[in-house]
mmCIF file of C-alpha atoms in Angstrom:
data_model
loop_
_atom_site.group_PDB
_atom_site.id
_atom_site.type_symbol
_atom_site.label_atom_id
_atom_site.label_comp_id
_atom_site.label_asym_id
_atom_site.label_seq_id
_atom_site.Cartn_x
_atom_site.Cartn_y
_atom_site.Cartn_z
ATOM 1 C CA UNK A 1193 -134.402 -102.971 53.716
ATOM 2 C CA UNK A 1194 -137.387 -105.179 55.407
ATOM 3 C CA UNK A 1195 -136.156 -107.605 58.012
ATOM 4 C CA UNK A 1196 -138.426 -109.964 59.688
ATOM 5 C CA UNK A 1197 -137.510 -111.426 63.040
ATOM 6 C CA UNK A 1198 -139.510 -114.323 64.946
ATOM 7 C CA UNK A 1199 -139.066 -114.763 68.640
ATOM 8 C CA UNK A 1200 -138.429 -116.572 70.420
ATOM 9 C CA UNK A 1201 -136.220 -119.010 68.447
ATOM 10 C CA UNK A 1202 -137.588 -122.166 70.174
ATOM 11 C CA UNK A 1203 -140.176 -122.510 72.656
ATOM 12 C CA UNK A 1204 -140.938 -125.927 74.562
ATOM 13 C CA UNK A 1205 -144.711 -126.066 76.128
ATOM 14 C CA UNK A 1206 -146.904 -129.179 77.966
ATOM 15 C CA UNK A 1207 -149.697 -130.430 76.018
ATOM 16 C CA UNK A 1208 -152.741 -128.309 75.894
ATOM 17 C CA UNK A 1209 -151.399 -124.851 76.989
ATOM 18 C CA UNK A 1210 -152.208 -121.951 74.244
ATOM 19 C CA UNK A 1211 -149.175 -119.932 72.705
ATOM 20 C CA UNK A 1212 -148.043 -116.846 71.370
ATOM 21 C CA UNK A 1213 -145.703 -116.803 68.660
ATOM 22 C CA UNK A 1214 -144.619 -113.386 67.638
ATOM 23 C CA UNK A 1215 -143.258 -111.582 64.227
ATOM 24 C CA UNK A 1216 -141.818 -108.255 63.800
ATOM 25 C CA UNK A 1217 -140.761 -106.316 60.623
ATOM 26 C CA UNK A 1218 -139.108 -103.065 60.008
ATOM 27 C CA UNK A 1219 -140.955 -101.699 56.502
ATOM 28 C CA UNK A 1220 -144.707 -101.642 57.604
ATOM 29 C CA UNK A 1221 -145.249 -101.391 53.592
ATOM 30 C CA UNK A 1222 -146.018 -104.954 52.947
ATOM 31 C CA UNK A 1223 -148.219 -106.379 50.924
ATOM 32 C CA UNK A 1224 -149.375 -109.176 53.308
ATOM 33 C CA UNK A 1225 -148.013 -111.418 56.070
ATOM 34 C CA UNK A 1226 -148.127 -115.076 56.178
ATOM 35 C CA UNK A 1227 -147.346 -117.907 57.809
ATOM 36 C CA UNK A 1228 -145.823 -121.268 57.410
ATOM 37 C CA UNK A 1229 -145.343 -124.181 58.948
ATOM 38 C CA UNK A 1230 -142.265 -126.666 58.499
ATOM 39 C CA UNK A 1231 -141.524 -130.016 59.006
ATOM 40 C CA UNK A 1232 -138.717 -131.826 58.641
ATOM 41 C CA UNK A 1233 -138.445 -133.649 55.654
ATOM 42 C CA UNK A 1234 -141.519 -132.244 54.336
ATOM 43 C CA UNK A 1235 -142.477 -128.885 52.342
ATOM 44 C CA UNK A 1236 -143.632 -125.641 53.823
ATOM 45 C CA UNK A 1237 -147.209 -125.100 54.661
ATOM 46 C CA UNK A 1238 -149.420 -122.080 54.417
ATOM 47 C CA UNK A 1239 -151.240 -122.152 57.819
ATOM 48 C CA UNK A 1240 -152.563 -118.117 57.464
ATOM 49 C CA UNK A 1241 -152.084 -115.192 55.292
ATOM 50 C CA UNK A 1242 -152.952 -111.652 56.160
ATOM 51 C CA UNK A 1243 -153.718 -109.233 53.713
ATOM 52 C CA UNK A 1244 -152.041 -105.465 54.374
ATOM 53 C CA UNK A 1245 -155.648 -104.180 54.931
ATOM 54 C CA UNK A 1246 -156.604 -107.222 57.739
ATOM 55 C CA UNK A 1247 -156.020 -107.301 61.048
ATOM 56 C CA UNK A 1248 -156.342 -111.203 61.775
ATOM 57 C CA UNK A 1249 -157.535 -114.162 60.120
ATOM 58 C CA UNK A 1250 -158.331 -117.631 61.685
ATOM 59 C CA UNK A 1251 -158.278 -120.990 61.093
ATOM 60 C CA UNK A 1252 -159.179 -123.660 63.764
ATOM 61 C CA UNK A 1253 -157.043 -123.325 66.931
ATOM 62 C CA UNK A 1254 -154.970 -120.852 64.759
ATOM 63 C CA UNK A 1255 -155.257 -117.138 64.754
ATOM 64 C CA UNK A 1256 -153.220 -114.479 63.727
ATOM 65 C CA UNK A 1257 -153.128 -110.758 63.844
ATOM 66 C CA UNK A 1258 -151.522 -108.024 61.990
ATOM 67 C CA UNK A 1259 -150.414 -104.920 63.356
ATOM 68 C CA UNK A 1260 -148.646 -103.206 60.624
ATOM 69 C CA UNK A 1261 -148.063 -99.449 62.206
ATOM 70 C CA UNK A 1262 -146.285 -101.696 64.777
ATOM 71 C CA UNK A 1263 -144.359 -103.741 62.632
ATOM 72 C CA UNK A 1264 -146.090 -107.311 64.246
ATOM 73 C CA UNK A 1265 -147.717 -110.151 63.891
ATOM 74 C CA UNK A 1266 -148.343 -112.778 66.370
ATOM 75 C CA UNK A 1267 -149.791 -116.537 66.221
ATOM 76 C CA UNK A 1268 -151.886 -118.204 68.598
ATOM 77 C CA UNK A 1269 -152.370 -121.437 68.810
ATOM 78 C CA UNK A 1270 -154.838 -122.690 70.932
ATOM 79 C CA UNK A 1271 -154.970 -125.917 73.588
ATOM 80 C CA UNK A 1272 -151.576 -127.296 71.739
ATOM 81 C CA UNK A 1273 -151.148 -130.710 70.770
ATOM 82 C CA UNK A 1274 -148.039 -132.869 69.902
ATOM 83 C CA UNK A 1275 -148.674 -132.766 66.407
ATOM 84 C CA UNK A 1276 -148.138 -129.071 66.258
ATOM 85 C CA UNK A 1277 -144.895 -129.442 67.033
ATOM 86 C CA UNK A 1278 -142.796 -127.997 64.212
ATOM 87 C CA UNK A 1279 -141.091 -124.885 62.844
ATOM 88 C CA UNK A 1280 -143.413 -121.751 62.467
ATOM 89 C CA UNK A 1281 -142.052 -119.118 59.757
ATOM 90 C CA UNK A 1282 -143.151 -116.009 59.153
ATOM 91 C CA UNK A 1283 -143.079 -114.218 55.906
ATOM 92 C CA UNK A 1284 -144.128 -110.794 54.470
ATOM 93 C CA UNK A 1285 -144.754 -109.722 50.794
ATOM 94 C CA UNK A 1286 -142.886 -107.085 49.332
ATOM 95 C CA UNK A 1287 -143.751 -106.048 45.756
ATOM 96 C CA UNK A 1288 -144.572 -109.162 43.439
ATOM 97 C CA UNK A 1289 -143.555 -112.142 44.339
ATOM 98 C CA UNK A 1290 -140.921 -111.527 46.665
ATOM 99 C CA UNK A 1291 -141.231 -113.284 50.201
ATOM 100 C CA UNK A 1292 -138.829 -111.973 53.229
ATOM 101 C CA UNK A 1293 -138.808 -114.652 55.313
ATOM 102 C CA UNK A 1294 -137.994 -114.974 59.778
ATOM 103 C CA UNK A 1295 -135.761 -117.516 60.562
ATOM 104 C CA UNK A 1296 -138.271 -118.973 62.247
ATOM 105 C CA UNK A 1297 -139.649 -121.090 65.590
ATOM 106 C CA UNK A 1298 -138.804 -124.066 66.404
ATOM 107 C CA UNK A 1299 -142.416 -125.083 68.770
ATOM 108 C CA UNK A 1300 -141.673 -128.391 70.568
ATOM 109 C CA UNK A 1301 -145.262 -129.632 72.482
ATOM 110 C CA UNK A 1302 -144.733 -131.799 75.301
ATOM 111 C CA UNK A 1303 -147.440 -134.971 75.664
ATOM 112 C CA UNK B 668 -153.323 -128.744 47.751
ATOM 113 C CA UNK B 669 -150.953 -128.844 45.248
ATOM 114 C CA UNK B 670 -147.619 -130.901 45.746
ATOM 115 C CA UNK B 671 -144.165 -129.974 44.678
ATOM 116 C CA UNK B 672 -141.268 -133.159 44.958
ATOM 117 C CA UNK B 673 -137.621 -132.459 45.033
ATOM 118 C CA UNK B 674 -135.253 -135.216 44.134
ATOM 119 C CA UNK B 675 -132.639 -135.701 45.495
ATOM 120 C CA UNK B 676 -133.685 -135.153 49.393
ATOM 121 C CA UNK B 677 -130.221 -135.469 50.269
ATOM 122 C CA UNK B 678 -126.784 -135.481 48.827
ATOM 123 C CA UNK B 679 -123.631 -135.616 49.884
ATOM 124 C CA UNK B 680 -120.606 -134.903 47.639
ATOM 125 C CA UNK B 681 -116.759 -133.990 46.954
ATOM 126 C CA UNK B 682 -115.852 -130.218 47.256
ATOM 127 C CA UNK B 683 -115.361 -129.358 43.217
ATOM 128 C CA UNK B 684 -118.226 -131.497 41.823
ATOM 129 C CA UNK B 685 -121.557 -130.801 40.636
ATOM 130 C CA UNK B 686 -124.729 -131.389 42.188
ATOM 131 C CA UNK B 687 -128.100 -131.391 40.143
ATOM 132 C CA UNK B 688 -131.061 -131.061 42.306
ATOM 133 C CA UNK B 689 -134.803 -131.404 40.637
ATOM 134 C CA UNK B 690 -138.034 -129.445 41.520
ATOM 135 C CA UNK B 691 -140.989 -130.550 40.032
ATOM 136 C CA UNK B 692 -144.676 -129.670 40.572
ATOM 137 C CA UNK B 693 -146.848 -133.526 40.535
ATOM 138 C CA UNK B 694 -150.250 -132.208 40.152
ATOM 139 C CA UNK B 695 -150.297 -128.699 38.430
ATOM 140 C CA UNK B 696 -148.419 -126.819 35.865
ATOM 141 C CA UNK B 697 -146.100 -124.331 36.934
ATOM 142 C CA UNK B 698 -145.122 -121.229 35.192
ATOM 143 C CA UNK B 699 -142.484 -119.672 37.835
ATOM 144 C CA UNK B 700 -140.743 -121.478 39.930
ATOM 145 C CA UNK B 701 -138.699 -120.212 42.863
ATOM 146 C CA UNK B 702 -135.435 -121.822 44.598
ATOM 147 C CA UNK B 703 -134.454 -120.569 48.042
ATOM 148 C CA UNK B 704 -131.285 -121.710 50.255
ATOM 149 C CA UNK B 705 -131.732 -121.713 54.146
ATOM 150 C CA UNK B 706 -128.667 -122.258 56.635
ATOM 151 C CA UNK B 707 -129.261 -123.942 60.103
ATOM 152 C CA UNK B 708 -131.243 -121.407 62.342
ATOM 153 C CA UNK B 709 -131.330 -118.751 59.166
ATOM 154 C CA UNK B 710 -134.153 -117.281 57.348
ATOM 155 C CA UNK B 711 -134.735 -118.886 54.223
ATOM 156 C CA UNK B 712 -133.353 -116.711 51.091
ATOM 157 C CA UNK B 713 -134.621 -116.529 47.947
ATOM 158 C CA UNK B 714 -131.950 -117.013 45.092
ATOM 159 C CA UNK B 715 -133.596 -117.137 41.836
ATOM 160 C CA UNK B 716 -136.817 -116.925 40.039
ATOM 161 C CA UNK B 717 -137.247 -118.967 37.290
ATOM 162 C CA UNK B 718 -140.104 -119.172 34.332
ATOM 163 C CA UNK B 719 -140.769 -121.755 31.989
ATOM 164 C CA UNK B 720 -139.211 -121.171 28.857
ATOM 165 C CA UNK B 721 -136.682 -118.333 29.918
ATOM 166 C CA UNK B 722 -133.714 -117.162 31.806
ATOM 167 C CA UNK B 723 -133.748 -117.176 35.485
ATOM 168 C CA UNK B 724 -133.872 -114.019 37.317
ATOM 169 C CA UNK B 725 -130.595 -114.361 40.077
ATOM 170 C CA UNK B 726 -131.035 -112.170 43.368
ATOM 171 C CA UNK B 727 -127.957 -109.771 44.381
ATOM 172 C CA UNK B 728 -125.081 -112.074 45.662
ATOM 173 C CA UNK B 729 -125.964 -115.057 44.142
ATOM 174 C CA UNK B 730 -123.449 -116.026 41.566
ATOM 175 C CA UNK B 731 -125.854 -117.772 38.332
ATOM 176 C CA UNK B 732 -122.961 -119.022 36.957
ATOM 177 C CA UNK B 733 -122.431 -121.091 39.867
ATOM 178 C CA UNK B 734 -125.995 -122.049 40.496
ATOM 179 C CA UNK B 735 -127.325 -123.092 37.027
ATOM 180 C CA UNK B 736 -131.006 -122.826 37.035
ATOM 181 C CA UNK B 737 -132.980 -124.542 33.986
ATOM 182 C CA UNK B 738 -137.137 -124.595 33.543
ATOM 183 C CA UNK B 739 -137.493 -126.080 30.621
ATOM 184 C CA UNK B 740 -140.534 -127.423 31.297
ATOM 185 C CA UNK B 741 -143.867 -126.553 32.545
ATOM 186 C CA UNK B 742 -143.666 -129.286 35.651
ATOM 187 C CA UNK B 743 -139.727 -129.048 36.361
ATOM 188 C CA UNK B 744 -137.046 -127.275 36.750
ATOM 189 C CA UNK B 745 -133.747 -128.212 38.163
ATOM 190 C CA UNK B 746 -130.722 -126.456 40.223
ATOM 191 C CA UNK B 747 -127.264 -126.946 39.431
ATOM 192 C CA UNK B 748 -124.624 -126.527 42.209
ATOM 193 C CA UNK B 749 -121.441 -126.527 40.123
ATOM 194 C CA UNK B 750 -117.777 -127.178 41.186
ATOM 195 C CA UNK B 751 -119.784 -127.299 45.022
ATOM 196 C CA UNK B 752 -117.714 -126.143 47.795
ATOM 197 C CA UNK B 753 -118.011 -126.794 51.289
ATOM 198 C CA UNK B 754 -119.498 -123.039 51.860
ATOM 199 C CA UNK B 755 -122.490 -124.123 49.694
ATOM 200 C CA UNK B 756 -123.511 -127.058 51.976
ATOM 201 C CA UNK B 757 -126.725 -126.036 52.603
ATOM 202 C CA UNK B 758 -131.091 -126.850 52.578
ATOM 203 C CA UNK B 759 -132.136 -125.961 49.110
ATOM 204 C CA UNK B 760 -135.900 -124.971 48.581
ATOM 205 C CA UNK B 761 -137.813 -125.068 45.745
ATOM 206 C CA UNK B 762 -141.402 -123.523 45.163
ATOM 207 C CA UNK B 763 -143.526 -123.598 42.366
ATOM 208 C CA UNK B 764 -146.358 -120.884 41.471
ATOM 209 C CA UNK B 765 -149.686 -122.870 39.781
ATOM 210 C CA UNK B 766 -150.243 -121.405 36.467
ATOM 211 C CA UNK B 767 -153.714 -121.387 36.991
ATOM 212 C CA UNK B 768 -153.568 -119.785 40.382
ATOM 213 C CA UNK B 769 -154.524 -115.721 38.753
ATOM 214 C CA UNK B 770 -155.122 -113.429 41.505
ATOM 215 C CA UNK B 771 -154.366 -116.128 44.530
ATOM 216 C CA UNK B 772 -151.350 -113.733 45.866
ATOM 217 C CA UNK B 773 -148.630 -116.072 47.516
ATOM 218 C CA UNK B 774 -150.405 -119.486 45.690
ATOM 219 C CA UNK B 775 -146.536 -120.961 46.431
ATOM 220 C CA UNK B 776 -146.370 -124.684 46.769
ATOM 221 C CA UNK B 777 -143.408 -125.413 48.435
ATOM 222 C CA UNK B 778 -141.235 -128.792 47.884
ATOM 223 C CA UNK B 779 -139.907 -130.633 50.896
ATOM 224 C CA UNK B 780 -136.394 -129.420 50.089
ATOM 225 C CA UNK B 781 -132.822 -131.045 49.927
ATOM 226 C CA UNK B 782 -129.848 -131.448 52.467
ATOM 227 C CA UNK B 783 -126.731 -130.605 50.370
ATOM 228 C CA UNK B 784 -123.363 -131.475 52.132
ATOM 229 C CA UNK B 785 -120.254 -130.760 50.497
ATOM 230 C CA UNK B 786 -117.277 -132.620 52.131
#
């Protein structure tokens, strides 16, 4: 049975500083990882999704990797701002259009 | 992108009534849609799949005849919580797949969600 855990469950960082968020799952056969952010009040957004046969993708001040022998992923975020403040969730495809989800990240940038 | 509403965002209602909560997809036509339930500092879980035009698909655990599950329409479908119960107070999700999304893996637009407390 995949499980996908995020840690840590809530980070706090000044303004600026870059990040590390990290994902692990326990069934390397995955279709592809992605992940999501969430606000409150508002609906999930794609940020990055890595397909099984990637090992990162980027977008902006966002990277992430895949390591799938491993069972990670990580996200970097680079020179954080306020506005990233949110939850990060993780989430890897199994089959068709099943999502296993972390329970997320809670990311809380300092000004 | 594509936006997905939910109505209501929150609720709040007697243990043994029914709560009706609406998905719909504003700017696209959506052939599945997906509803999910996440509790505080939990992963969210998927509890049904639902196509326009036919039965919803229930995961293991999830009881459909307590969570009625209705796409009758190309833009909505909506999630019945009936005879609620404290237990079920909960963040409901919903996510709709674009019709016209093909081979886009993962093209899920998700809605903002809705607070369900059951007193």
């Amino acid at each position: 049975k995949q499980e996908v855990t995020q840690i840590p469950a809530a980070l706090s960082v000044p303004e600026g500083e870059n990040l590390v968020l990290n994902c692990s799952f326990t069934d390397s056969a995955i279709y592809n990882l992605q992940w999501f952010r969430q606000d409150p009040g508002k609906g999930l957004t794609s940020l990055l999704l890595i397909q099984s046969s990637q090992r990162e993708q980027t977008s902006g001040r966002l990277n992430a990797s895949l390591d799938k022998s491993s069972g990670r992923s990580t996200l970097y975020i680079a020179a954080s701002q306020p506005g990233d403040s949110a939850t990060y969730l993780c989430a890897v495809k199994k089959g068709n259009y099943q999502l296993i989800w972390g329970a997320g990240t809670k990311l809380i940038i300092k000004p | 992108g594509a936006v997905v509403s939910q109505h209501p965002s929150w609720v709040i209602c007697k243990s043994g009534t029914s709560v009706k909560i609406e998905c719909r997809s504003l700017d696209f036509q959506a052939t599945t849609m997906f509803w999910y339930r996440q509790f505080p500092k939990q992963s969210l879980m998927l509890m049904a799949t639902s196509n326009e035009g036919s039965k919803a698909t229930y995961e293991q655990g999830v009881e459909k005849d307590k969570f009625l599950i209705n796409h009758a329409s190309l833009t909505l479908s909506t999630l019945t919580v009936t005879s609620a119960h404290p237990e079920d107070s909960s963040f409901y999700i919903c996510s709709a797949r674009d019709k016209l999304a093909g081979n886009i893996e993962n093209e899920q637009f998700f809605g903002p969600g809705t607070r369900l407390t059951v007193l």
